[in-house]
XYZ file of C-alpha atoms in Angstrom:
711
model
C 0.000 0.000 0.000
C 1.575 3.302 -1.093
C 1.891 6.419 1.066
C -0.945 8.236 -0.659
C -3.436 5.435 -0.012
C -2.285 5.143 3.616
C -2.710 8.890 4.133
C -6.161 8.921 2.541
C -7.332 5.967 4.677
C -5.985 7.690 7.799
C -7.871 10.895 7.003
C -11.070 8.918 6.347
C -10.690 7.202 9.716
C -10.266 10.623 11.327
C -13.422 11.911 9.583
C -15.469 8.899 10.708
C -14.089 9.329 14.239
C -15.150 12.991 14.311
C -18.625 12.118 13.039
C -18.971 9.321 15.589
C -17.814 11.669 18.384
C -20.385 14.277 17.323
C -23.211 11.720 17.237
C -22.136 10.291 20.586
C -22.041 13.757 22.162
C -25.458 14.516 20.683
C -26.820 11.329 22.235
C -25.358 12.275 25.604
C -26.920 15.737 25.351
C -30.327 14.160 24.830
C -29.904 12.443 28.208
C -29.214 15.734 30.021
C -32.270 16.958 31.879
C -31.140 20.437 32.870
C -33.128 22.449 35.414
C -36.555 20.802 35.462
C -38.583 21.385 38.650
C -39.008 23.974 41.374
C -41.213 23.965 44.468
C -41.553 26.072 47.587
C -42.205 24.911 51.129
C -44.723 26.780 53.326
C -41.710 28.318 55.085
C -40.279 29.586 51.764
C -37.470 27.056 51.219
C -36.956 26.459 47.507
C -36.432 22.920 46.154
C -34.776 22.636 42.725
C -34.017 19.592 40.563
C -31.101 19.967 38.160
C -29.753 16.953 36.261
C -29.322 14.212 38.902
C -29.411 16.478 41.946
C -31.985 17.972 44.310
C -30.958 21.335 45.777
C -32.497 22.910 48.882
C -32.103 26.691 48.869
C -33.083 29.139 51.596
C -35.619 31.890 50.802
C -32.708 34.330 50.598
C -30.890 32.170 48.030
C -28.269 30.301 50.076
C -27.560 26.653 49.256
C -28.650 24.550 52.235
C -28.060 21.031 50.941
C -27.392 19.075 47.758
C -28.628 15.503 47.368
C -27.853 13.116 44.537
C -31.009 11.558 43.114
C -29.692 8.010 42.851
C -27.104 7.847 45.619
C -29.002 9.796 48.298
C -32.675 9.559 47.306
C -32.728 6.209 45.478
C -34.252 7.727 42.321
C -33.023 6.614 38.912
C -35.888 7.772 36.696
C -37.674 10.868 35.456
C -39.591 12.832 38.085
C -42.908 14.575 37.453
C -43.431 16.907 40.422
C -42.291 17.931 43.904
C -44.540 18.835 46.835
C -43.140 20.152 50.138
C -45.160 19.778 53.367
C -45.377 21.987 56.468
C -43.131 19.798 58.602
C -40.301 19.693 56.025
C -41.174 16.347 54.493
C -41.280 16.379 50.719
C -42.931 14.200 48.081
C -41.437 13.344 44.673
C -43.510 11.917 41.820
C -41.820 9.279 39.649
C -42.848 9.175 35.993
C -41.716 5.695 34.955
C -42.792 3.599 37.944
C -45.849 5.800 38.646
C -45.034 6.153 42.317
C -44.808 8.909 44.887
C -41.928 8.692 47.332
C -42.104 10.476 50.682
C -38.878 11.766 52.275
C -37.910 13.193 55.622
C -36.339 16.689 55.677
C -32.848 15.136 55.578
C -33.658 13.015 52.487
C -34.364 9.651 54.103
C -37.048 7.553 52.429
C -40.190 7.278 54.562
C -42.538 5.405 52.274
C -43.705 5.042 48.670
C -47.195 4.955 47.166
C -48.472 3.735 43.815
C -50.276 6.114 41.481
C -52.867 5.138 38.891
C -51.455 4.957 35.365
C -52.161 7.888 33.056
C -51.171 8.837 29.510
C -49.057 11.761 30.676
C -47.527 13.097 33.893
C -49.137 13.738 37.247
C -48.769 16.624 39.688
C -49.110 16.791 43.483
C -50.415 19.301 46.006
C -51.663 19.189 49.623
C -53.873 21.262 51.875
C -52.365 23.434 54.584
C -52.949 20.941 57.395
C -51.358 18.091 55.372
C -54.273 15.802 56.109
C -55.293 15.567 52.443
C -53.205 15.104 49.297
C -54.392 15.758 45.742
C -52.881 13.849 42.799
C -53.819 15.299 39.386
C -53.578 12.809 36.523
C -53.429 14.071 32.948
C -55.195 11.717 30.575
C -56.094 12.890 27.044
C -58.579 15.691 27.800
C -60.254 13.725 30.609
C -57.987 13.846 33.627
C -58.724 12.952 37.224
C -57.875 14.188 40.699
C -57.458 11.513 43.375
C -57.803 12.591 46.994
C -55.819 10.732 49.712
C -55.762 11.161 53.475
C -52.640 11.419 55.645
C -52.310 7.603 55.736
C -52.532 7.523 51.924
C -55.909 5.896 51.825
C -57.967 6.998 48.841
C -60.843 9.218 49.956
C -62.462 10.234 46.665
C -61.899 11.082 43.009
C -62.842 14.097 40.930
C -63.180 13.335 37.217
C -65.729 15.924 36.061
C -67.808 18.837 37.267
C -71.081 20.508 36.397
C -70.599 23.502 34.116
C -73.902 25.332 33.506
C -72.408 27.158 30.519
C -72.181 23.937 28.462
C -75.303 23.419 26.303
C -77.100 20.104 26.124
C -77.009 18.172 22.839
C -79.266 19.429 20.103
C -82.037 17.078 18.926
C -83.298 16.872 15.356
C -86.916 16.479 14.244
C -86.814 12.691 14.645
C -85.689 12.870 18.244
C -82.014 11.889 17.570
C -78.972 13.812 18.661
C -77.512 16.103 16.046
C -74.241 14.605 14.725
C -72.496 17.958 15.099
C -73.203 18.039 18.851
C -73.417 14.358 19.735
C -70.029 14.412 21.443
C -71.054 17.134 23.930
C -71.492 15.530 27.387
C -74.943 15.193 28.928
C -76.174 17.062 32.022
C -73.748 19.958 31.570
C -70.799 17.755 32.594
C -67.391 19.224 31.898
C -63.901 17.733 32.044
C -60.346 18.892 32.590
C -56.831 17.905 31.523
C -54.565 19.048 34.380
C -51.049 20.182 33.546
C -50.567 21.570 37.068
C -52.507 21.821 40.330
C -52.312 24.025 43.431
C -54.261 24.314 46.691
C -55.184 27.682 48.223
C -57.979 28.805 50.569
C -59.959 25.555 50.286
C -59.872 25.727 46.523
C -58.148 23.576 43.914
C -56.587 25.542 41.070
C -56.136 23.429 37.931
C -54.015 24.511 34.961
C -56.278 22.889 32.382
C -54.447 22.189 29.122
C -57.776 22.844 27.419
C -56.882 26.561 27.451
C -58.210 27.647 30.842
C -57.860 27.646 34.625
C -60.504 25.592 36.455
C -61.096 26.469 40.110
C -62.950 23.755 42.051
C -64.138 23.511 45.599
C -62.641 20.623 47.527
C -65.839 18.610 47.061
C -65.437 18.797 43.273
C -68.052 21.455 42.550
C -67.198 24.336 40.242
C -66.178 27.654 41.758
C -64.953 29.552 38.694
C -63.392 29.138 35.235
C -60.772 31.582 33.989
C -60.458 31.271 30.227
C -57.196 31.714 28.374
C -57.042 34.577 25.869
C -58.671 33.823 22.533
C -56.307 32.821 19.737
C -57.109 36.061 17.899
C -55.903 38.042 20.932
C -52.874 36.018 22.018
C -50.948 33.034 20.685
C -50.125 31.891 24.232
C -53.275 29.961 25.056
C -52.202 26.640 26.636
C -52.054 26.896 30.420
C -49.250 24.723 31.787
C -48.183 26.146 35.177
C -49.733 28.298 37.905
C -48.944 29.839 41.293
C -51.103 31.749 43.806
C -50.034 34.638 46.065
C -52.634 36.752 47.851
C -55.382 37.755 45.459
C -53.179 37.241 42.407
C -52.994 34.060 40.344
C -49.903 33.793 38.120
C -50.374 31.666 34.996
C -47.745 30.339 32.580
C -49.152 29.874 29.063
C -47.468 28.522 25.913
C -48.095 28.601 22.184
C -48.794 25.732 19.791
C -45.118 24.915 19.207
C -44.140 25.014 22.901
C -41.199 27.310 22.189
C -42.651 30.626 23.379
C -44.725 31.522 26.377
C -45.898 34.250 28.703
C -46.689 34.920 32.355
C -50.039 36.525 33.083
C -51.290 37.739 36.457
C -55.038 37.469 37.133
C -56.778 39.233 39.995
C -59.123 36.543 41.334
C -61.594 39.010 42.814
C -61.793 41.517 39.956
C -60.910 39.125 37.081
C -58.381 41.605 35.689
C -55.423 40.386 33.603
C -51.930 41.835 33.630
C -49.206 40.712 31.216
C -46.122 40.095 33.342
C -43.430 38.848 30.958
C -42.702 36.827 27.838
C -40.861 33.498 28.032
C -38.411 32.515 25.318
C -36.498 29.255 25.085
C -33.250 29.666 23.166
C -32.699 25.919 23.181
C -36.182 24.409 23.104
C -34.617 20.927 23.158
C -34.119 21.492 26.876
C -37.874 21.505 27.312
C -37.877 17.829 26.362
C -36.377 14.882 28.151
C -36.900 11.485 26.506
C -40.115 12.623 24.853
C -41.612 14.422 27.865
C -42.124 18.160 28.208
C -40.769 19.981 31.254
C -42.389 23.399 31.346
C -40.694 26.077 33.480
C -42.043 25.999 37.023
C -43.087 29.239 38.707
C -43.196 30.235 42.379
C -45.002 33.386 43.510
C -43.703 35.012 46.684
C -44.609 38.194 48.526
C -41.525 40.027 47.280
C -41.019 38.555 43.791
C -41.773 35.824 41.259
C -39.314 32.983 40.621
C -39.226 31.415 37.152
C -37.023 28.596 35.837
C -34.926 29.501 32.793
C -34.004 26.164 31.199
C -31.840 27.633 28.443
C -29.564 29.575 30.808
C -29.882 26.989 33.624
C -30.887 29.596 36.178
C -33.831 30.879 38.198
C -34.950 34.398 37.331
C -36.374 36.860 39.826
C -39.144 39.062 38.451
C -41.091 41.811 40.149
C -44.864 41.517 40.305
C -45.119 43.919 37.381
C -42.744 41.829 35.249
C -39.443 43.696 35.653
C -36.280 41.613 35.780
C -34.657 41.847 39.215
C -31.794 39.372 38.850
C -30.888 35.746 39.373
C -32.093 33.835 42.401
C -29.331 32.273 44.464
C -26.013 33.490 45.801
C -22.561 32.334 44.705
C -23.008 28.909 46.319
C -26.108 28.209 44.196
C -24.598 29.565 40.976
C -21.421 27.540 41.480
C -23.515 24.403 42.022
C -25.395 25.107 38.777
C -22.160 25.544 36.822
C -20.535 22.463 38.318
C -23.518 20.209 37.658
C -24.012 21.546 34.112
C -20.309 21.357 33.131
C -20.708 18.002 31.312
C -23.538 19.518 29.239
C -21.233 22.337 28.113
C -18.444 19.883 27.283
C -20.753 17.661 25.212
C -22.101 20.714 23.382
C -18.587 21.853 22.456
C -17.645 18.323 21.422
C -20.720 17.941 19.222
C -20.105 21.040 17.125
C -16.317 20.943 17.401
C -16.316 17.430 15.960
C -18.432 18.561 13.007
C -15.918 21.339 12.343
C -13.047 18.873 12.647
C -14.735 16.503 10.194
C -15.180 19.307 7.648
C -11.544 20.358 8.056
C -10.355 16.759 7.581
C -12.563 16.491 4.492
C -10.914 19.579 3.001
C -7.491 18.088 3.742
C -8.577 14.846 2.053
C -9.597 16.699 -1.131
C -6.312 18.624 -1.192
C -4.253 15.485 -0.618
C -6.114 13.612 -3.320
C -5.485 16.406 -5.859
C -1.933 17.397 -4.913
C -0.420 13.939 -4.476
C -1.980 12.473 -7.616
C 0.496 10.293 -9.459
C 0.654 7.179 -11.596
C -0.136 3.921 -9.800
C 2.782 1.716 -8.856
C 2.674 -1.586 -10.753
C 2.257 -4.671 -8.620
C 5.265 -6.969 -8.583
C 4.322 -9.598 -6.029
C 2.220 -12.417 -7.512
C 0.533 -12.870 -4.143
C -0.570 -9.227 -3.985
C -4.194 -8.398 -3.157
C -5.477 -7.646 -6.720
C -4.246 -11.010 -8.035
C -5.597 -12.880 -5.011
C -8.936 -11.169 -5.454
C -8.944 -12.086 -9.153
C -8.344 -15.727 -8.320
C -11.232 -15.659 -5.866
C -13.551 -14.129 -8.452
C -12.690 -16.637 -11.133
C -12.874 -16.228 -14.894
C -14.958 -13.588 -16.611
C -18.450 -14.726 -17.529
C -18.685 -17.455 -14.886
C -21.651 -17.454 -12.510
C -19.359 -17.415 -9.476
C -17.701 -14.223 -10.683
C -21.025 -12.447 -11.276
C -22.388 -13.583 -7.922
C -19.318 -12.469 -5.958
C -19.223 -9.067 -7.659
C -22.821 -8.475 -6.579
C -22.400 -9.972 -3.093
C -18.976 -8.448 -2.308
C -18.360 -5.430 -4.599
C -15.196 -4.537 -2.674
C -13.619 -7.785 -3.883
C -14.124 -6.664 -7.487
C -12.518 -3.305 -6.718
C -9.490 -5.046 -5.208
C -9.205 -7.273 -8.277
C -9.206 -4.165 -10.450
C -6.525 -2.527 -8.294
C -8.928 0.147 -6.970
C -7.819 0.029 -3.340
C -9.446 3.264 -2.242
C -12.791 2.301 -3.770
C -12.486 -1.107 -2.131
C -11.960 0.599 1.221
C -15.060 2.742 0.651
C -17.037 -0.502 0.455
C -17.053 -0.180 4.250
C -19.917 2.327 3.850
C -22.379 -0.181 2.284
C -21.267 -2.692 4.926
C -22.091 -0.180 7.675
C -25.536 0.351 6.160
C -25.992 -3.435 6.026
C -25.135 -3.737 9.730
C -27.574 -0.975 10.611
C -30.231 -2.700 8.518
C -29.698 -5.985 10.381
C -29.730 -4.204 13.735
C -32.954 -2.377 12.816
C -34.576 -5.597 11.660
C -33.659 -7.493 14.831
C -34.664 -4.576 17.069
C -38.021 -4.232 15.304
C -38.666 -7.964 15.506
C -37.740 -8.385 19.156
C -38.694 -5.128 20.873
C -40.413 -2.316 19.013
C -42.381 -3.124 15.881
C -42.742 0.550 14.946
C -38.984 0.472 14.268
C -39.915 -1.411 11.081
C -40.091 1.962 9.338
C -36.375 2.440 9.893
C -35.920 -1.058 8.469
C -37.740 0.052 5.311
C -35.720 3.261 4.953
C -32.441 1.476 5.556
C -33.393 -1.272 3.098
C -34.085 1.211 0.306
C -30.826 3.026 0.955
C -28.977 -0.297 1.158
C -30.379 -1.464 -2.197
C -29.264 1.719 -3.917
C -25.786 1.974 -2.438
C -25.090 -1.754 -2.818
C -26.271 -1.743 -6.445
C -24.082 1.269 -7.163
C -21.045 -0.400 -5.570
C -21.635 -3.670 -7.453
C -22.089 -1.892 -10.792
C -18.969 0.207 -10.231
C -17.008 -2.955 -9.375
C -18.184 -4.607 -12.607
C -17.262 -1.513 -14.614
C -13.847 -1.302 -12.941
C -13.191 -4.857 -14.114
C -14.336 -3.805 -17.608
C -17.189 -6.303 -17.477
C -19.215 -5.909 -20.668
C -16.697 -3.502 -22.161
C -18.012 -0.447 -20.279
C -15.693 2.059 -18.635
C -15.856 2.533 -14.855
C -17.424 5.654 -13.413
C -15.167 8.669 -13.236
C -15.501 11.034 -10.318
C -14.758 14.701 -10.989
C -14.679 17.307 -8.227
C -16.754 19.769 -10.281
C -19.442 17.162 -10.972
C -19.596 16.123 -7.332
C -19.851 19.742 -6.162
C -22.570 20.422 -8.733
C -24.663 17.517 -7.454
C -24.174 18.699 -3.882
C -24.910 22.374 -4.572
C -27.808 22.208 -7.048
C -30.283 20.968 -4.364
C -29.504 24.152 -2.444
C -31.616 26.063 -4.982
C -34.963 24.621 -3.811
C -33.589 24.734 -0.272
C -33.083 28.501 -0.520
C -36.494 29.002 -2.119
C -38.200 27.012 0.644
C -36.228 28.677 3.462
C -36.824 32.224 2.199
C -40.510 31.519 1.578
C -40.882 30.113 5.108
C -39.102 33.087 6.710
C -41.375 35.504 4.834
C -44.356 33.425 5.926
C -43.253 33.577 9.570
C -42.819 37.345 9.425
C -46.238 37.778 7.861
C -47.849 35.382 10.381
C -46.512 37.409 13.291
C -47.963 40.578 11.813
C -51.239 39.021 10.686
C -52.018 35.350 11.542
C -55.286 35.387 9.561
C -53.968 33.431 6.570
C -52.312 30.782 8.758
C -55.500 30.319 10.771
C -57.524 30.075 7.554
C -55.288 27.297 6.246
C -55.633 25.484 9.574
C -59.410 25.740 9.266
C -59.290 24.318 5.712
C -57.231 21.326 6.859
C -59.599 20.825 9.800
C -62.554 20.771 7.435
C -60.859 18.088 5.330
C -60.213 15.951 8.422
C -63.741 16.466 9.733
C -65.151 15.530 6.338
C -63.141 12.290 6.390
C -64.248 11.661 10.015
C -60.822 10.454 11.143
C -60.445 12.555 14.308
C -62.381 14.811 16.635
C -61.950 18.569 16.508
C -60.108 18.838 19.811
C -57.413 16.351 18.857
C -56.811 17.481 15.283
C -55.990 21.026 16.433
C -52.406 19.947 17.018
C -51.965 17.958 13.796
C -52.814 20.828 11.422
C -50.481 23.445 12.906
C -47.209 22.433 11.214
C -48.674 21.651 7.743
C -50.678 24.877 7.687
C -47.592 26.852 8.679
C -45.337 25.329 6.011
C -47.523 24.144 3.103
C -46.772 27.220 0.963
C -42.987 27.094 1.406
C -42.926 23.303 1.001
C -44.961 23.434 -2.218
C -42.708 26.159 -3.661
C -39.579 24.136 -2.839
C -41.044 21.015 -4.539
C -41.982 23.187 -7.527
C -38.393 24.475 -7.712
C -37.014 20.926 -7.472
C -39.164 19.811 -10.412
C -38.006 22.842 -12.413
C -34.314 22.085 -11.668
C -34.711 18.424 -12.637
C -36.633 19.467 -15.750
C -33.821 21.807 -16.767
C -31.293 19.023 -16.158
C -33.257 16.695 -18.453
C -33.540 19.290 -21.231
C -37.030 20.697 -20.636
C -37.512 24.313 -21.673
C -40.316 26.839 -22.063
C -43.891 25.649 -21.544
C -42.714 22.107 -20.797
C -40.558 23.392 -17.935
C -43.401 25.541 -16.556
C -45.792 22.574 -16.723
C -43.388 20.383 -14.757
C -42.974 23.118 -12.145
C -46.748 23.532 -11.815
C -47.133 19.779 -11.392
C -44.504 19.905 -8.646
C -46.441 22.689 -6.915
C -49.573 20.531 -6.869
C -47.614 17.528 -5.593
C -46.212 19.658 -2.761
C -49.701 20.703 -1.671
C -51.045 17.168 -2.018
C -48.196 15.693 0.047
C -48.752 18.255 2.832
C -52.482 17.468 2.975
C -51.846 13.713 2.854
C -49.328 13.893 5.693
C -51.789 15.944 7.740
C -54.397 13.238 7.348
C -51.921 10.490 8.250
C -50.474 12.297 11.270
C -54.017 12.863 12.554
C -55.157 9.300 11.972
C -52.047 7.609 13.367
C -50.832 10.180 15.854
C -47.701 9.172 17.727
C -46.180 7.110 14.908
C -46.257 9.635 12.071
C -42.668 10.583 12.833
C -41.608 7.182 11.508
C -43.913 6.505 8.577
C -44.399 10.053 7.244
C -41.099 9.860 5.305
C -42.263 6.573 3.786
C -45.471 8.147 2.501
C -43.730 11.337 1.416
C -40.918 9.511 -0.404
C -43.340 7.150 -2.138
C -45.654 9.931 -3.327
C -42.869 12.179 -4.607
C -40.968 9.227 -6.125
C -44.029 8.125 -8.099
C -44.628 11.714 -9.198
C -41.036 12.112 -10.389
C -41.234 8.887 -12.361
C -44.521 9.926 -13.990
C -43.227 13.375 -14.961
C -39.682 12.349 -15.957
C -40.188 8.738 -17.041
C -38.079 9.286 -20.173
C -35.072 10.293 -18.081
C -35.519 8.506 -14.747
C -35.748 4.798 -14.061
C -38.336 3.299 -11.683
C -35.546 3.228 -9.092
C -36.424 6.878 -8.400
C -39.259 5.615 -6.186
C -36.760 3.717 -4.056
C -34.240 6.570 -4.058
C -36.937 9.037 -2.945
C -37.904 6.820 -0.002
C -34.229 6.499 0.922
C -33.767 10.267 0.635
C -36.832 10.973 2.784
C -35.688 8.453 5.402
C -32.198 9.951 5.503
C -33.685 13.433 5.821
C -35.786 12.204 8.724
C -32.706 10.919 10.536
C -30.859 14.180 9.913
C -33.812 16.191 11.230
C -34.023 14.157 14.398
C -30.382 13.798 15.346
C -28.388 16.663 13.818
C -30.008 19.542 11.967
C -32.718 20.528 14.455
C -30.287 21.105 17.311
C -27.688 22.662 15.001
C -30.164 25.238 13.675
C -31.423 26.064 17.154
C -27.899 26.687 18.403
C -26.723 28.647 15.350
C -29.810 30.845 15.121
C -31.041 31.086 18.670
C -28.216 33.166 20.106
C -27.836 35.795 17.392
C -31.435 36.916 16.886
C -34.783 36.986 18.669
C -35.020 33.365 19.735
C -38.761 33.566 20.343
C -39.100 34.027 16.588
C -36.343 31.727 15.384
C -36.819 28.626 17.506
C -40.241 27.856 16.065
C -39.148 29.092 12.653
C -35.991 26.975 12.604
C -38.028 23.876 13.430
C -40.334 24.486 10.484
C -37.502 25.489 8.142
C -35.635 22.372 9.234
C -38.509 20.171 8.033
C -38.474 21.805 4.604
C -34.698 22.118 4.163
C -33.791 18.558 5.164
C -36.546 16.873 3.154
C -36.139 18.848 -0.062
C -32.328 18.641 -0.030
C -32.068 14.860 0.317
C -35.015 14.186 -1.992
C -33.417 16.343 -4.681
C -29.916 14.962 -4.057
C -31.038 11.326 -4.299
C -32.851 12.067 -7.571
C -29.839 13.873 -9.065
C -27.492 11.036 -8.166
C -29.812 8.514 -9.789
C -30.191 10.773 -12.815
C -26.400 11.076 -13.158
C -25.952 7.301 -13.000
C -28.708 6.772 -15.577
C -27.301 9.396 -17.959
C -23.793 7.962 -17.608
C -25.012 4.468 -18.394
C -27.065 5.626 -21.387
C -24.111 7.599 -22.699
C -21.888 4.509 -22.552
C -24.512 2.404 -24.336
C -24.941 5.043 -27.048
C -21.156 5.214 -27.533
C -20.930 1.461 -27.992
């Protein structure tokens, strides 16, 4: 092996090492919880959970104690809430085992209690005498509140309440319920979906995720309902946290995308609202931990309001009129925050530093390949690798030779003396290993992982077929010349998909700016998609509200990017004039159709659409490309489109989303860019890899046809 080949292989190993380090650091970051919960004792002591620690802080902000969750408290799972009692005991809700553990003031375990299973998290509160505990279970629009006595015996449950403002079902002329109102409960019954609960003055205050605050008497009867602002007035309509101090109720509300929020103060007696402050999350990924949302907790005190800031890993102090006072906690608390969060900072630097290192190594590889180019050294040893590989393959035309070239393309490259290309056969092998892992994992544990099996299989078919064909061409099988790789051609294939990317990104940014100024058009599109779903009768109106938000906010930009992709491919295949415009118009329609289709699917099969949406999207666009460009593209475009959509999905999940949030969130108004970057990310990733996969297939097809025409 000559020096050039050794150097190239070394640089490739370095690149793969950097990429692996970045992915590993990204995985570690996903396991970092950050600052998640805050609670106050009746005496004013603040309890904070940060990563794997529970901190007790005095009302003045001095660190009193620091307990490790696993070593000191015996907790090795996600927690849902903290409740501190009058005598210093504290309760911690466990999300995985659905238990509540009771601890003494020094952190010793007193007892544990089982909680009824629910679809989401549960929250805890107690009355002032500690003789009753209230456990609020969130459960798909119909939550429950279980009441326990001091010995943890269940006393009662509250699952609904009488709301006189709810009309009874309408009845038609035949005496049957009207279909449009048949789902309205009988006898004025109303329900709640508690995201948070608090006890004050013999009242239960429920942060109902159904856009309101429900205040119940302790016997379950309704005292008052405080509605969230209408969507036309404010975009922050989902109530997620609350705190009571005196006559003021402080409410934390969030928008549809859970990346922006606000604090509103409501005078209970006069029902007056005061906007306190906006909440922005520069790194909205910190809101999530293993698929669960951790909204910023709030504590209202006589002198100030405390609010968790997950992005900065701190607790902000705000005045009652919303002015920023400073950070809560003295040097001992801030040092504890920095020490506990140091691994998060290191992993963040490693993730992006490794990407930069990989790009730098790639540039070095290109320079080395161009500068050190020289004639190959003839092989002198009869036992050298190319000759050994040739002996293994056998004579040209034999079945064994054809089978081995297809099964092990790297062997054909070695026989042809293409050592570097033989080494690159490691990439198809890596895809094969991932395919086998996905298949086994889907078969044994999680069947929904079968979608990754499908995406990996399509990508494996394409890359393996390309490697086998290149191996056959390198051996001059059939008299055809092997593929030649030119830097300009490679760069062109990489850069051309950026055209629809730029069109989609710019269109989405303009859409976001216009939506902030006037959300009428966005709301109208949401209503249109809702009407389609209601017509198909695949979901109720309350549930589909969430499924139409993203498509309605990105359908225009997505359709324009698909239109641009069809125009670029049409130009590449020689279309001009009216023919080119027709292909672009067809692409525009396909973009709209795919957005509507994905809305229907994500509504019908909510929870799994993340996995099978790329399959549907790739199939639809692949079929459309083949129909429009059937003279230039082979049927393999349907497989390549599925592979491209699957690869885009992986990039969106593991790399691009976090990268965009970090790059954009710190330089501009993050409240605008976090939600925008998430929507742009969906468009950019999908359109780039769909276009790139089509161009690569088109290049291979054109190269093959050119060789055939020459012969």
